[in-house]
CSV table of C-alpha atoms in Angstrom, one decimal:
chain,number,residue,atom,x,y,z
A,1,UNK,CA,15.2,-2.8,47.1
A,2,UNK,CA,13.8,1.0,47.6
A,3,UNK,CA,12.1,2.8,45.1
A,4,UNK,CA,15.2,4.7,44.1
A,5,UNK,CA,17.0,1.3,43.0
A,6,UNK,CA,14.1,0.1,40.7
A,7,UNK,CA,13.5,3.5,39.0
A,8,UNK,CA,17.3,3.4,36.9
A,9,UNK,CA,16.4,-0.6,35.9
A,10,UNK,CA,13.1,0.4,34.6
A,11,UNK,CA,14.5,3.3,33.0
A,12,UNK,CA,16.4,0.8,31.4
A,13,UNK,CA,13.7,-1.8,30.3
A,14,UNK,CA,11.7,0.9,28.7
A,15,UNK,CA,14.3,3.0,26.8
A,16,UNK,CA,15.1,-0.5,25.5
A,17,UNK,CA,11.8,-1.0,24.4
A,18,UNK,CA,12.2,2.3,22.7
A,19,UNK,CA,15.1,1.8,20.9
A,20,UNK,CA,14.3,-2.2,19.4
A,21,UNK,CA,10.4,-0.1,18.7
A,22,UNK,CA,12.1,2.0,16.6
A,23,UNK,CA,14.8,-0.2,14.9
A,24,UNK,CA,11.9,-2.6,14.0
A,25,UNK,CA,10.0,0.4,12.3
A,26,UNK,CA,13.3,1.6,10.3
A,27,UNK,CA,14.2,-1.9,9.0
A,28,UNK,CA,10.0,-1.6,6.8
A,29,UNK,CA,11.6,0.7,4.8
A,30,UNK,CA,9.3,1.2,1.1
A,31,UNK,CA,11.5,1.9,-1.9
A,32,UNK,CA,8.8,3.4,-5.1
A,33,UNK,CA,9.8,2.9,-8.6
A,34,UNK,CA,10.9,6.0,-9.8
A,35,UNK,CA,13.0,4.7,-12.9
A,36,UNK,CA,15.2,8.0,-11.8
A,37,UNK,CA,18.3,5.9,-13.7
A,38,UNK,CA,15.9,5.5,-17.0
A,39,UNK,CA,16.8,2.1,-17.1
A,40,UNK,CA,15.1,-1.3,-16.5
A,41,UNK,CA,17.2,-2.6,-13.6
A,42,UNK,CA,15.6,-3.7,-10.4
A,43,UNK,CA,18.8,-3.7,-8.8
A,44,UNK,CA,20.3,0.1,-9.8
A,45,UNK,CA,20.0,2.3,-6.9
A,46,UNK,CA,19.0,5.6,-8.9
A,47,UNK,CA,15.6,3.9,-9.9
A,48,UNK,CA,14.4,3.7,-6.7
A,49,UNK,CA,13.3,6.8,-3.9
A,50,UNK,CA,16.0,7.2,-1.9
A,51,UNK,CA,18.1,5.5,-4.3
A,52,UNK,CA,18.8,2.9,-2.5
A,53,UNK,CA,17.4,-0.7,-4.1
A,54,UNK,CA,14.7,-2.7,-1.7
A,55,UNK,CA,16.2,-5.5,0.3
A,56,UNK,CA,16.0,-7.4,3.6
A,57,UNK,CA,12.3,-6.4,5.1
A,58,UNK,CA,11.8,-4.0,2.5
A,59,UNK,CA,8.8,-3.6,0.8
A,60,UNK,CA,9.4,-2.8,-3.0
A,61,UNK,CA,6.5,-0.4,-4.3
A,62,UNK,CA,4.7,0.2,-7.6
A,63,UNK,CA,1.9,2.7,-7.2
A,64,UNK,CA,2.1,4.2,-10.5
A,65,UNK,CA,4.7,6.6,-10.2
A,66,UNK,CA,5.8,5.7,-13.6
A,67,UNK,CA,3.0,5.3,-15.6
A,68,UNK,CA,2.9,2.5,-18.8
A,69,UNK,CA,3.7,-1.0,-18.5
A,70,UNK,CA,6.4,-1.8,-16.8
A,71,UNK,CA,8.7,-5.0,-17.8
A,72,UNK,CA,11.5,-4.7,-15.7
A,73,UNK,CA,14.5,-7.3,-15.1
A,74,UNK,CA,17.2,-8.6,-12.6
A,75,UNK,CA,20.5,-10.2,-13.4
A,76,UNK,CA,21.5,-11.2,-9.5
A,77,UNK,CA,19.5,-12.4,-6.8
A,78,UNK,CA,16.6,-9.7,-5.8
A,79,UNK,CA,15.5,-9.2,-2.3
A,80,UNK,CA,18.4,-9.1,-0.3
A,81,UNK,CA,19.2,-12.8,2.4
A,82,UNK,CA,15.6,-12.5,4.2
A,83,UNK,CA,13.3,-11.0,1.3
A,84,UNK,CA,10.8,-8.4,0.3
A,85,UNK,CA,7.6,-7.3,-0.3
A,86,UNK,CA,6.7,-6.5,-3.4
A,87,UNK,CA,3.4,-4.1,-3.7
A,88,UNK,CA,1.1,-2.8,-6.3
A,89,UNK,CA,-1.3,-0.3,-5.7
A,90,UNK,CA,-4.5,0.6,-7.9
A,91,UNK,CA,-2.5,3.5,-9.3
A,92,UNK,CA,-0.6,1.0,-10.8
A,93,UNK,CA,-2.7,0.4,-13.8
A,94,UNK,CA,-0.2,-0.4,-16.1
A,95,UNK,CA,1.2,-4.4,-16.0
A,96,UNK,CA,4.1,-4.9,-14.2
A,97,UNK,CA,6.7,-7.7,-15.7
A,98,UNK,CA,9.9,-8.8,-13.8
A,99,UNK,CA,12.5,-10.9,-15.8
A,100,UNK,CA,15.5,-12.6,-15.2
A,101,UNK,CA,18.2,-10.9,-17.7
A,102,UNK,CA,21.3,-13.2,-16.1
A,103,UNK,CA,21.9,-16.5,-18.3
A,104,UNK,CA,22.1,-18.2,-14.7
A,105,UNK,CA,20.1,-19.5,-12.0
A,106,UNK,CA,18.9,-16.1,-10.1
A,107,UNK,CA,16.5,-15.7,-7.1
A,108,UNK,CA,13.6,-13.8,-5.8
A,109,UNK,CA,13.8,-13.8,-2.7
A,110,UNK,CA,10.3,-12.9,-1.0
A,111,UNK,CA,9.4,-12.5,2.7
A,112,UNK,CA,5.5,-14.1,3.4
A,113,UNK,CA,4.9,-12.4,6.4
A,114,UNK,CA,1.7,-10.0,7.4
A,115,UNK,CA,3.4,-7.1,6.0
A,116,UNK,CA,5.2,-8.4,3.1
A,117,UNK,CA,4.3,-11.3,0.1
A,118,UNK,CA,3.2,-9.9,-2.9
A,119,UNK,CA,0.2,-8.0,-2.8
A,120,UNK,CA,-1.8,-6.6,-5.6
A,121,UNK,CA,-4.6,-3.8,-5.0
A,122,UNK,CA,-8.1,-4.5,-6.8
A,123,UNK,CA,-7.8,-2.4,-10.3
A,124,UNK,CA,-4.3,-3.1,-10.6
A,125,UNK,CA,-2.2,-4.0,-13.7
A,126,UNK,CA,-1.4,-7.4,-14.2
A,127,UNK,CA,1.6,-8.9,-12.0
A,128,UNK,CA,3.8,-11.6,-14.0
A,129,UNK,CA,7.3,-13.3,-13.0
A,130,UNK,CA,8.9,-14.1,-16.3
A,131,UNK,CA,11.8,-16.4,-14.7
A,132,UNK,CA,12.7,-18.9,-17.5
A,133,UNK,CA,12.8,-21.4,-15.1
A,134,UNK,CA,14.4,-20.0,-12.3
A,135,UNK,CA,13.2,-19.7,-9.1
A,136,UNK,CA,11.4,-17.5,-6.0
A,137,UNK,CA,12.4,-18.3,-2.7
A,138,UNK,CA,9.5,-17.6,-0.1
A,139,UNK,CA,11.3,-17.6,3.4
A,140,UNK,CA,9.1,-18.4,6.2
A,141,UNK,CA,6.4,-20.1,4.3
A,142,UNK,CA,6.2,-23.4,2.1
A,143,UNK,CA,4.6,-21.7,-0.8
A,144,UNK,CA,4.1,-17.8,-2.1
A,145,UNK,CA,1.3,-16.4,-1.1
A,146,UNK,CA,-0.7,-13.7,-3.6
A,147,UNK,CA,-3.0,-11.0,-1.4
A,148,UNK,CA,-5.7,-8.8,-3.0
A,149,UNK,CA,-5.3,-5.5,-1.3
């Protein structure tokens, strides 16, 4: 093979790279709680930036934005088919409360990997899941997993 016939393949190997690089980076997308519907909702659209709710490899951020306690609620499954992250920073010094509102069984569902779980920052507000016996589903681990950021 001359040098001429390698040069289009690795053209093509590293635009490749490129492209699955960049993909990877758009699918950690962080949605903040901006209430921007004024309602309690996890899953409405308008109280997240970019209204768009968090879901598959998303990470679902409370850094204070909206000041006060927060107890906020879900009445379908949260977290999309692979799961979140769910983060609270030290701005966040108000406690953050997430409820089932649904009369049925309804799921969490939270990713455990090195850039998801649930992870609290030091001088946070407490974090509490108020599920009424429901459940969290922690795909890719065998139990959830709390960091201290």
């Amino acid at each position: 093979m001359t040098p001429q016939e390698t040069r289009p393949k690795s053209l093509l190997v590293v635009t490749s790279l490129l492209l699955l690089a960049a993909s990877s980076a758009l699918a950690q997308t962080t949605r903040t709680w901006d209430a921007g519907a004024s309602t309690s909702d996890l899953l409405t659209a308008l109280n997240w930036s970019g209204d768009a709710v968090p879901g598959n490899t998303s990470i679902a951020l409370f850094d204070g934005t909206v000041g006060g306690d927060l107890s906020l609620t879900f009445g379908a499954a949260f977290g999309g088919s692979t799961g979140l992250g769910i983060t609270m920073t030290n701005t966040q010094t108000g406690n953050l409360t997430i409820n089932n509102s649904s009369a049925t069984q309804q799921t969490i569902r939270i990713d455990d990997t090195t850039t998801y779980g649930i992870k609290i920052a030091s001088g946070a507000g407490a974090f509490t899941l108020a599920l009424r016996a429901r459940r969290i589903q922690c795909n890719s681990c065998w139990a959830v997993k709390l960091a201290e950021i």
